[in-house]
PDB file of C-alpha atoms in Angstrom:
ATOM      1  CA  ARG A   1      22.975  -6.548  -3.455  1.00  0.00           C
ATOM      2  CA  LYS A   2      26.088  -5.682  -5.436  1.00  0.00           C
ATOM      3  CA  GLU A   3      29.229  -7.652  -4.648  1.00  0.00           C
ATOM      4  CA  VAL A   4      31.063  -4.507  -3.615  1.00  0.00           C
ATOM      5  CA  GLU A   5      29.244  -1.219  -3.203  1.00  0.00           C
ATOM      6  CA  GLN A   6      30.557   2.257  -2.592  1.00  0.00           C
ATOM      7  CA  ASP A   7      29.061   5.720  -2.527  1.00  0.00           C
ATOM      8  CA  PRO A   8      30.464   7.234  -5.737  1.00  0.00           C
ATOM      9  CA  GLY A   9      30.495  10.744  -4.291  1.00  0.00           C
ATOM     10  CA  PRO A  10      31.988  13.125  -5.191  1.00  0.00           C
ATOM     11  CA  PHE A  11      33.118  14.157  -1.756  1.00  0.00           C
ATOM     12  CA  ASN A  12      34.275  17.768  -1.769  1.00  0.00           C
ATOM     13  CA  VAL A  13      36.183  18.714   1.374  1.00  0.00           C
ATOM     14  CA  PRO A  14      38.503  21.558   2.381  1.00  0.00           C
ATOM     15  CA  GLU A  15      42.153  20.961   3.125  1.00  0.00           C
ATOM     16  CA  GLY A  16      42.647  19.712   6.639  1.00  0.00           C
ATOM     17  CA  ALA A  17      39.255  18.067   6.877  1.00  0.00           C
ATOM     18  CA  THR A  18      38.643  14.511   7.993  1.00  0.00           C
ATOM     19  CA  VAL A  19      36.717  12.381   5.546  1.00  0.00           C
ATOM     20  CA  ALA A  20      35.426   8.821   5.777  1.00  0.00           C
ATOM     21  CA  PHE A  21      34.370   6.353   3.112  1.00  0.00           C
ATOM     22  CA  ASN A  22      32.415   3.162   3.592  1.00  0.00           C
ATOM     23  CA  CYS A  23      32.177   0.125   1.411  1.00  0.00           C
ATOM     24  CA  THR A  24      29.826  -2.833   1.764  1.00  0.00           C
ATOM     25  CA  TYR A  25      30.372  -6.326   0.409  1.00  0.00           C
ATOM     26  CA  SER A  26      27.907  -9.121  -0.148  1.00  0.00           C
ATOM     27  CA  ASN A  27      29.948 -12.288   0.333  1.00  0.00           C
ATOM     28  CA  SER A  28      30.299 -13.110   4.003  1.00  0.00           C
ATOM     29  CA  ALA A  29      33.104 -15.547   3.164  1.00  0.00           C
ATOM     30  CA  SER A  30      35.309 -12.830   1.669  1.00  0.00           C
ATOM     31  CA  GLN A  31      38.924 -13.333   2.578  1.00  0.00           C
ATOM     32  CA  SER A  32      40.845 -10.113   2.195  1.00  0.00           C
ATOM     33  CA  PHE A  33      40.080  -6.445   1.786  1.00  0.00           C
ATOM     34  CA  PHE A  34      41.966  -3.525   0.330  1.00  0.00           C
ATOM     35  CA  TRP A  35      41.757   0.147  -0.405  1.00  0.00           C
ATOM     36  CA  TYR A  36      43.329   1.248  -3.685  1.00  0.00           C
ATOM     37  CA  ARG A  37      43.745   4.758  -4.929  1.00  0.00           C
ATOM     38  CA  GLN A  38      43.308   5.665  -8.582  1.00  0.00           C
ATOM     39  CA  ASP A  39      44.156   8.974 -10.183  1.00  0.00           C
ATOM     40  CA  CYS A  40      42.350   9.965 -13.364  1.00  0.00           C
ATOM     41  CA  ARG A  41      43.169   7.512 -16.183  1.00  0.00           C
ATOM     42  CA  LYS A  42      46.065   6.002 -14.202  1.00  0.00           C
ATOM     43  CA  GLU A  43      46.580   2.556 -12.774  1.00  0.00           C
ATOM     44  CA  PRO A  44      45.214   1.642  -9.346  1.00  0.00           C
ATOM     45  CA  LYS A  45      47.763   1.769  -6.545  1.00  0.00           C
ATOM     46  CA  LEU A  46      47.458  -0.066  -3.271  1.00  0.00           C
ATOM     47  CA  LEU A  47      46.791   2.337  -0.436  1.00  0.00           C
ATOM     48  CA  MET A  48      46.431  -0.221   2.302  1.00  0.00           C
ATOM     49  CA  SER A  49      45.243  -3.691   3.143  1.00  0.00           C
ATOM     50  CA  VAL A  50      42.465  -3.879   5.714  1.00  0.00           C
ATOM     51  CA  TYR A  51      42.994  -6.160   8.677  1.00  0.00           C
ATOM     52  CA  SER A  52      40.406  -7.484  11.102  1.00  0.00           C
ATOM     53  CA  SER A  53      41.902  -5.531  13.963  1.00  0.00           C
ATOM     54  CA  GLY A  54      41.927  -2.302  11.978  1.00  0.00           C
ATOM     55  CA  ASN A  55      45.111  -0.645  10.822  1.00  0.00           C
ATOM     56  CA  GLU A  56      46.588   2.786  10.490  1.00  0.00           C
ATOM     57  CA  ASP A  57      49.165   4.232   8.142  1.00  0.00           C
ATOM     58  CA  GLY A  58      49.918   7.851   8.880  1.00  0.00           C
ATOM     59  CA  ARG A  59      46.786   9.874   8.175  1.00  0.00           C
ATOM     60  CA  PHE A  60      44.895   6.851   6.889  1.00  0.00           C
ATOM     61  CA  THR A  61      42.932   4.402   9.017  1.00  0.00           C
ATOM     62  CA  ALA A  62      41.137   1.330   7.710  1.00  0.00           C
ATOM     63  CA  GLN A  63      38.545  -0.687   9.592  1.00  0.00           C
ATOM     64  CA  LEU A  64      36.779  -3.963   8.874  1.00  0.00           C
ATOM     65  CA  ASN A  65      33.399  -4.905  10.301  1.00  0.00           C
ATOM     66  CA  ARG A  66      32.723  -8.515   9.349  1.00  0.00           C
ATOM     67  CA  ALA A  67      29.396  -8.690  11.168  1.00  0.00           C
ATOM     68  CA  SER A  68      27.956  -5.849   9.116  1.00  0.00           C
ATOM     69  CA  GLN A  69      30.073  -6.652   6.068  1.00  0.00           C
ATOM     70  CA  TYR A  70      31.640  -3.297   5.500  1.00  0.00           C
ATOM     71  CA  ILE A  71      35.037  -1.705   5.456  1.00  0.00           C
ATOM     72  CA  SER A  72      35.887   1.912   5.986  1.00  0.00           C
ATOM     73  CA  LEU A  73      38.672   4.330   5.198  1.00  0.00           C
ATOM     74  CA  LEU A  74      39.299   7.440   7.266  1.00  0.00           C
ATOM     75  CA  ILE A  75      41.558  10.197   5.991  1.00  0.00           C
ATOM     76  CA  ARG A  76      42.637  12.781   8.535  1.00  0.00           C
ATOM     77  CA  ASP A  77      44.106  16.213   7.793  1.00  0.00           C
ATOM     78  CA  SER A  78      43.360  15.810   4.097  1.00  0.00           C
ATOM     79  CA  LYS A  79      45.798  17.247   1.555  1.00  0.00           C
ATOM     80  CA  LEU A  80      45.238  18.513  -1.975  1.00  0.00           C
ATOM     81  CA  SER A  81      47.213  15.500  -3.162  1.00  0.00           C
ATOM     82  CA  ASP A  82      44.635  13.161  -1.626  1.00  0.00           C
ATOM     83  CA  SER A  83      42.234  14.104  -4.444  1.00  0.00           C
ATOM     84  CA  ALA A  84      41.608  10.845  -6.295  1.00  0.00           C
ATOM     85  CA  THR A  85      39.172   7.975  -6.572  1.00  0.00           C
ATOM     86  CA  TYR A  86      39.336   5.456  -3.731  1.00  0.00           C
ATOM     87  CA  LEU A  87      38.545   1.895  -4.711  1.00  0.00           C
ATOM     88  CA  CYS A  88      37.290  -0.733  -2.308  1.00  0.00           C
ATOM     89  CA  VAL A  89      38.543  -4.176  -3.311  1.00  0.00           C
ATOM     90  CA  VAL A  90      37.509  -7.554  -1.960  1.00  0.00           C
ATOM     91  CA  ASP A  91      39.178 -10.908  -2.492  1.00  0.00           C
ATOM     92  CA  ASN A  92      36.591 -13.679  -2.377  1.00  0.00           C
ATOM     93  CA  ALA A  93      38.670 -16.567  -3.598  1.00  0.00           C
ATOM     94  CA  GLY A  94      41.645 -16.162  -1.367  1.00  0.00           C
ATOM     95  CA  ASN A  95      45.208 -15.430  -2.581  1.00  0.00           C
ATOM     96  CA  ASN A  96      44.043 -12.567  -4.763  1.00  0.00           C
ATOM     97  CA  ARG A  97      43.072 -14.735  -7.699  1.00  0.00           C
ATOM     98  CA  LYS A  98      39.942 -12.791  -8.451  1.00  0.00           C
ATOM     99  CA  LEU A  99      39.663  -9.407  -6.864  1.00  0.00           C
ATOM    100  CA  ILE A 100      36.217  -7.783  -6.895  1.00  0.00           C
ATOM    101  CA  TRP A 101      36.393  -4.029  -7.331  1.00  0.00           C
ATOM    102  CA  GLY A 102      33.989  -1.326  -6.231  1.00  0.00           C
ATOM    103  CA  LEU A 103      33.171   1.531  -8.560  1.00  0.00           C
ATOM    104  CA  GLY A 104      35.132   3.896  -6.382  1.00  0.00           C
ATOM    105  CA  THR A 105      34.483   7.018  -4.342  1.00  0.00           C
ATOM    106  CA  SER A 106      35.671  10.284  -5.786  1.00  0.00           C
ATOM    107  CA  LEU A 107      37.365  12.718  -3.412  1.00  0.00           C
ATOM    108  CA  ALA A 108      38.207  16.323  -4.205  1.00  0.00           C
ATOM    109  CA  VAL A 109      40.187  18.222  -1.596  1.00  0.00           C
ATOM    110  CA  ASN A 110      39.883  21.958  -2.109  1.00  0.00           C
ATOM    111  CA  PRO A 111      42.258  24.719  -1.006  1.00  0.00           C
TER     112      PRO A 111
ATOM    113  CA  GLU B   1      60.340   0.430  -6.548  1.00  0.00           C
ATOM    114  CA  PRO B   2      60.184  -2.226  -9.306  1.00  0.00           C
ATOM    115  CA  GLU B   3      57.700  -1.605 -12.101  1.00  0.00           C
ATOM    116  CA  VAL B   4      55.384  -3.511 -14.383  1.00  0.00           C
ATOM    117  CA  THR B   5      55.824  -2.147 -17.900  1.00  0.00           C
ATOM    118  CA  GLN B   6      53.076  -2.053 -20.516  1.00  0.00           C
ATOM    119  CA  THR B   7      53.276  -1.186 -24.193  1.00  0.00           C
ATOM    120  CA  PRO B   8      51.890   0.556 -26.082  1.00  0.00           C
ATOM    121  CA  SER B   9      50.379   3.206 -23.835  1.00  0.00           C
ATOM    122  CA  HIS B  10      47.686   3.845 -26.428  1.00  0.00           C
ATOM    123  CA  GLN B  11      46.482   1.595 -29.247  1.00  0.00           C
ATOM    124  CA  VAL B  12      43.952   2.599 -31.881  1.00  0.00           C
ATOM    125  CA  THR B  13      42.531  -0.135 -34.095  1.00  0.00           C
ATOM    126  CA  GLN B  14      39.693  -0.814 -36.488  1.00  0.00           C
ATOM    127  CA  MET B  15      36.842  -3.087 -35.470  1.00  0.00           C
ATOM    128  CA  GLY B  16      37.603  -6.677 -36.424  1.00  0.00           C
ATOM    129  CA  GLN B  17      41.366  -6.282 -36.242  1.00  0.00           C
ATOM    130  CA  GLU B  18      43.605  -8.262 -33.946  1.00  0.00           C
ATOM    131  CA  VAL B  19      45.551  -6.469 -31.232  1.00  0.00           C
ATOM    132  CA  ILE B  20      48.295  -7.634 -28.915  1.00  0.00           C
ATOM    133  CA  LEU B  21      48.863  -5.809 -25.667  1.00  0.00           C
ATOM    134  CA  ARG B  22      52.243  -6.347 -24.089  1.00  0.00           C
ATOM    135  CA  CYS B  23      53.371  -6.449 -20.523  1.00  0.00           C
ATOM    136  CA  VAL B  24      56.683  -7.055 -18.804  1.00  0.00           C
ATOM    137  CA  PRO B  25      55.958  -8.140 -15.233  1.00  0.00           C
ATOM    138  CA  ILE B  26      58.459  -7.667 -12.441  1.00  0.00           C
ATOM    139  CA  SER B  27      61.205 -10.211 -12.904  1.00  0.00           C
ATOM    140  CA  ASN B  28      60.811 -12.398  -9.814  1.00  0.00           C
ATOM    141  CA  HIS B  29      57.010 -12.378  -9.876  1.00  0.00           C
ATOM    142  CA  LEU B  30      55.122 -15.588 -10.531  1.00  0.00           C
ATOM    143  CA  TYR B  31      51.471 -14.556 -10.864  1.00  0.00           C
ATOM    144  CA  PHE B  32      50.246 -12.385 -13.692  1.00  0.00           C
ATOM    145  CA  TYR B  33      46.900 -10.753 -14.357  1.00  0.00           C
ATOM    146  CA  TRP B  34      44.994  -8.739 -16.889  1.00  0.00           C
ATOM    147  CA  TYR B  35      42.276  -6.306 -15.821  1.00  0.00           C
ATOM    148  CA  ARG B  36      40.300  -3.846 -17.848  1.00  0.00           C
ATOM    149  CA  GLN B  37      38.461  -0.633 -17.033  1.00  0.00           C
ATOM    150  CA  ILE B  38      35.918   0.883 -19.382  1.00  0.00           C
ATOM    151  CA  LEU B  39      35.809   4.647 -19.030  1.00  0.00           C
ATOM    152  CA  GLY B  40      33.752   5.621 -16.009  1.00  0.00           C
ATOM    153  CA  GLN B  41      33.255   2.030 -14.905  1.00  0.00           C
ATOM    154  CA  LYS B  42      34.884  -0.233 -12.386  1.00  0.00           C
ATOM    155  CA  VAL B  43      38.017  -2.290 -12.779  1.00  0.00           C
ATOM    156  CA  GLU B  44      37.140  -5.790 -14.047  1.00  0.00           C
ATOM    157  CA  PHE B  45      39.169  -8.964 -13.713  1.00  0.00           C
ATOM    158  CA  LEU B  46      39.912 -10.734 -16.991  1.00  0.00           C
ATOM    159  CA  VAL B  47      42.400 -13.502 -16.347  1.00  0.00           C
ATOM    160  CA  SER B  48      45.119 -14.766 -14.037  1.00  0.00           C
ATOM    161  CA  PHE B  49      48.145 -16.767 -15.156  1.00  0.00           C
ATOM    162  CA  TYR B  50      50.525 -18.930 -13.175  1.00  0.00           C
ATOM    163  CA  ASN B  51      53.066 -21.566 -14.091  1.00  0.00           C
ATOM    164  CA  ASN B  52      52.512 -20.998 -17.799  1.00  0.00           C
ATOM    165  CA  GLU B  53      48.800 -21.576 -17.733  1.00  0.00           C
ATOM    166  CA  ILE B  54      45.577 -19.766 -17.024  1.00  0.00           C
ATOM    167  CA  SER B  55      44.575 -20.249 -13.397  1.00  0.00           C
ATOM    168  CA  GLU B  56      41.298 -18.357 -13.543  1.00  0.00           C
ATOM    169  CA  LYS B  57      39.303 -16.313 -16.030  1.00  0.00           C
ATOM    170  CA  SER B  58      36.145 -14.239 -15.968  1.00  0.00           C
ATOM    171  CA  GLU B  59      33.055 -14.371 -18.172  1.00  0.00           C
ATOM    172  CA  ILE B  60      34.496 -11.448 -20.139  1.00  0.00           C
ATOM    173  CA  PHE B  61      37.487 -13.546 -21.175  1.00  0.00           C
ATOM    174  CA  ASP B  62      35.818 -15.417 -24.027  1.00  0.00           C
ATOM    175  CA  ASP B  63      37.300 -17.140 -27.078  1.00  0.00           C
ATOM    176  CA  GLN B  64      38.295 -13.795 -28.555  1.00  0.00           C
ATOM    177  CA  PHE B  65      40.894 -13.365 -25.820  1.00  0.00           C
ATOM    178  CA  SER B  66      44.088 -15.258 -25.226  1.00  0.00           C
ATOM    179  CA  VAL B  67      47.182 -14.803 -23.113  1.00  0.00           C
ATOM    180  CA  GLU B  68      50.725 -15.960 -23.643  1.00  0.00           C
ATOM    181  CA  ARG B  69      54.064 -15.823 -21.986  1.00  0.00           C
ATOM    182  CA  PRO B  70      56.176 -16.318 -25.106  1.00  0.00           C
ATOM    183  CA  ASP B  71      59.510 -15.904 -23.350  1.00  0.00           C
ATOM    184  CA  GLY B  72      60.816 -15.399 -19.844  1.00  0.00           C
ATOM    185  CA  SER B  73      59.814 -11.768 -19.620  1.00  0.00           C
ATOM    186  CA  ASN B  74      56.780 -10.833 -21.727  1.00  0.00           C
ATOM    187  CA  PHE B  75      53.134 -11.504 -20.900  1.00  0.00           C
ATOM    188  CA  THR B  76      50.710 -10.689 -23.706  1.00  0.00           C
ATOM    189  CA  LEU B  77      46.978 -10.293 -24.111  1.00  0.00           C
ATOM    190  CA  LYS B  78      45.620 -10.898 -27.601  1.00  0.00           C
ATOM    191  CA  ILE B  79      42.183  -9.881 -28.769  1.00  0.00           C
ATOM    192  CA  ARG B  80      41.507 -11.705 -32.016  1.00  0.00           C
ATOM    193  CA  SER B  81      38.744  -9.652 -33.581  1.00  0.00           C
ATOM    194  CA  THR B  82      38.167  -6.442 -31.711  1.00  0.00           C
ATOM    195  CA  LYS B  83      34.700  -5.059 -31.072  1.00  0.00           C
ATOM    196  CA  LEU B  84      33.690  -1.517 -30.231  1.00  0.00           C
ATOM    197  CA  GLU B  85      32.925  -2.589 -26.665  1.00  0.00           C
ATOM    198  CA  ASP B  86      36.519  -3.753 -26.199  1.00  0.00           C
ATOM    199  CA  SER B  87      37.530  -0.089 -25.967  1.00  0.00           C
ATOM    200  CA  ALA B  88      38.921   0.286 -22.468  1.00  0.00           C
ATOM    201  CA  MET B  89      42.065   0.731 -20.414  1.00  0.00           C
ATOM    202  CA  TYR B  90      43.790  -2.620 -20.006  1.00  0.00           C
ATOM    203  CA  PHE B  91      45.982  -3.104 -16.952  1.00  0.00           C
ATOM    204  CA  CYS B  92      48.543  -5.811 -16.444  1.00  0.00           C
ATOM    205  CA  ALA B  93      49.469  -6.737 -12.885  1.00  0.00           C
ATOM    206  CA  SER B  94      51.839  -9.120 -11.189  1.00  0.00           C
ATOM    207  CA  ARG B  95      52.911 -10.327  -7.779  1.00  0.00           C
ATOM    208  CA  VAL B  96      55.444 -12.675  -6.267  1.00  0.00           C
ATOM    209  CA  VAL B  97      53.325 -15.458  -4.816  1.00  0.00           C
ATOM    210  CA  GLY B  98      49.706 -16.183  -4.109  1.00  0.00           C
ATOM    211  CA  ALA B  99      49.639 -15.051  -0.508  1.00  0.00           C
ATOM    212  CA  THR B 100      46.658 -13.367   1.070  1.00  0.00           C
ATOM    213  CA  ASN B 101      47.053  -9.595   1.407  1.00  0.00           C
ATOM    214  CA  GLU B 102      50.042  -9.576  -0.899  1.00  0.00           C
ATOM    215  CA  LYS B 103      50.504  -6.387  -2.887  1.00  0.00           C
ATOM    216  CA  LEU B 104      49.566  -6.416  -6.551  1.00  0.00           C
ATOM    217  CA  PHE B 105      51.773  -4.303  -8.799  1.00  0.00           C
ATOM    218  CA  PHE B 106      49.986  -2.684 -11.730  1.00  0.00           C
ATOM    219  CA  GLY B 107      51.383  -1.406 -14.993  1.00  0.00           C
ATOM    220  CA  SER B 108      50.346   2.038 -16.199  1.00  0.00           C
ATOM    221  CA  GLY B 109      47.896   0.536 -18.677  1.00  0.00           C
ATOM    222  CA  THR B 110      47.194   0.446 -22.403  1.00  0.00           C
ATOM    223  CA  GLN B 111      44.296   2.551 -23.596  1.00  0.00           C
ATOM    224  CA  LEU B 112      42.646   0.585 -26.393  1.00  0.00           C
ATOM    225  CA  SER B 113      40.363   2.489 -28.748  1.00  0.00           C
ATOM    226  CA  VAL B 114      38.378   0.436 -31.257  1.00  0.00           C
ATOM    227  CA  LEU B 115      36.885   2.467 -34.089  1.00  0.00           C
TER     228      LEU B 115
END
């Protein structure tokens, strides 16, 4: 099993749609979890950290399921500007010393 | 928002040449990192640096690679003898302390092309 695994997509959705991404991780002792967003040939940017209780930031909701070892990202009312690659990132060592990155899920929001 | 600055944005070099990639982390940050991303592949950790020494490095970070903080502001990655497979986007990142869930700030990257 890969350390961090994501469906690469691409996900093609119309504006206004709700879309969900899942990510599985192999290390049950993983400490912290993140979703980053990356635009083509740009640097990754933190979208949100993922907390055990789940967390929401505007149209974005992140969930963590430790028992099944996956995290999810839900985007509601998707915008054209949400088109990007969404990277699942797991910190196994604690304090972000060695983040493990997924390959990313590509999202295209169409008018 | 404060920024991590990387130069150059694009570096072209011949195989076997040495390259130095430069980064200026955010001024009050204490932890520094180099990551790389080969086109179409995932982001890979190379090395972390704290208190003027390497705190962790990956298998990729072999003897061809070195990092330095030559003064109070710059953080450099040197590749001694570049190989074709070193062609990638190299990202520098920094953060204040080593806390869990703390945000990592990335520079905009240096695209290294080895010919």
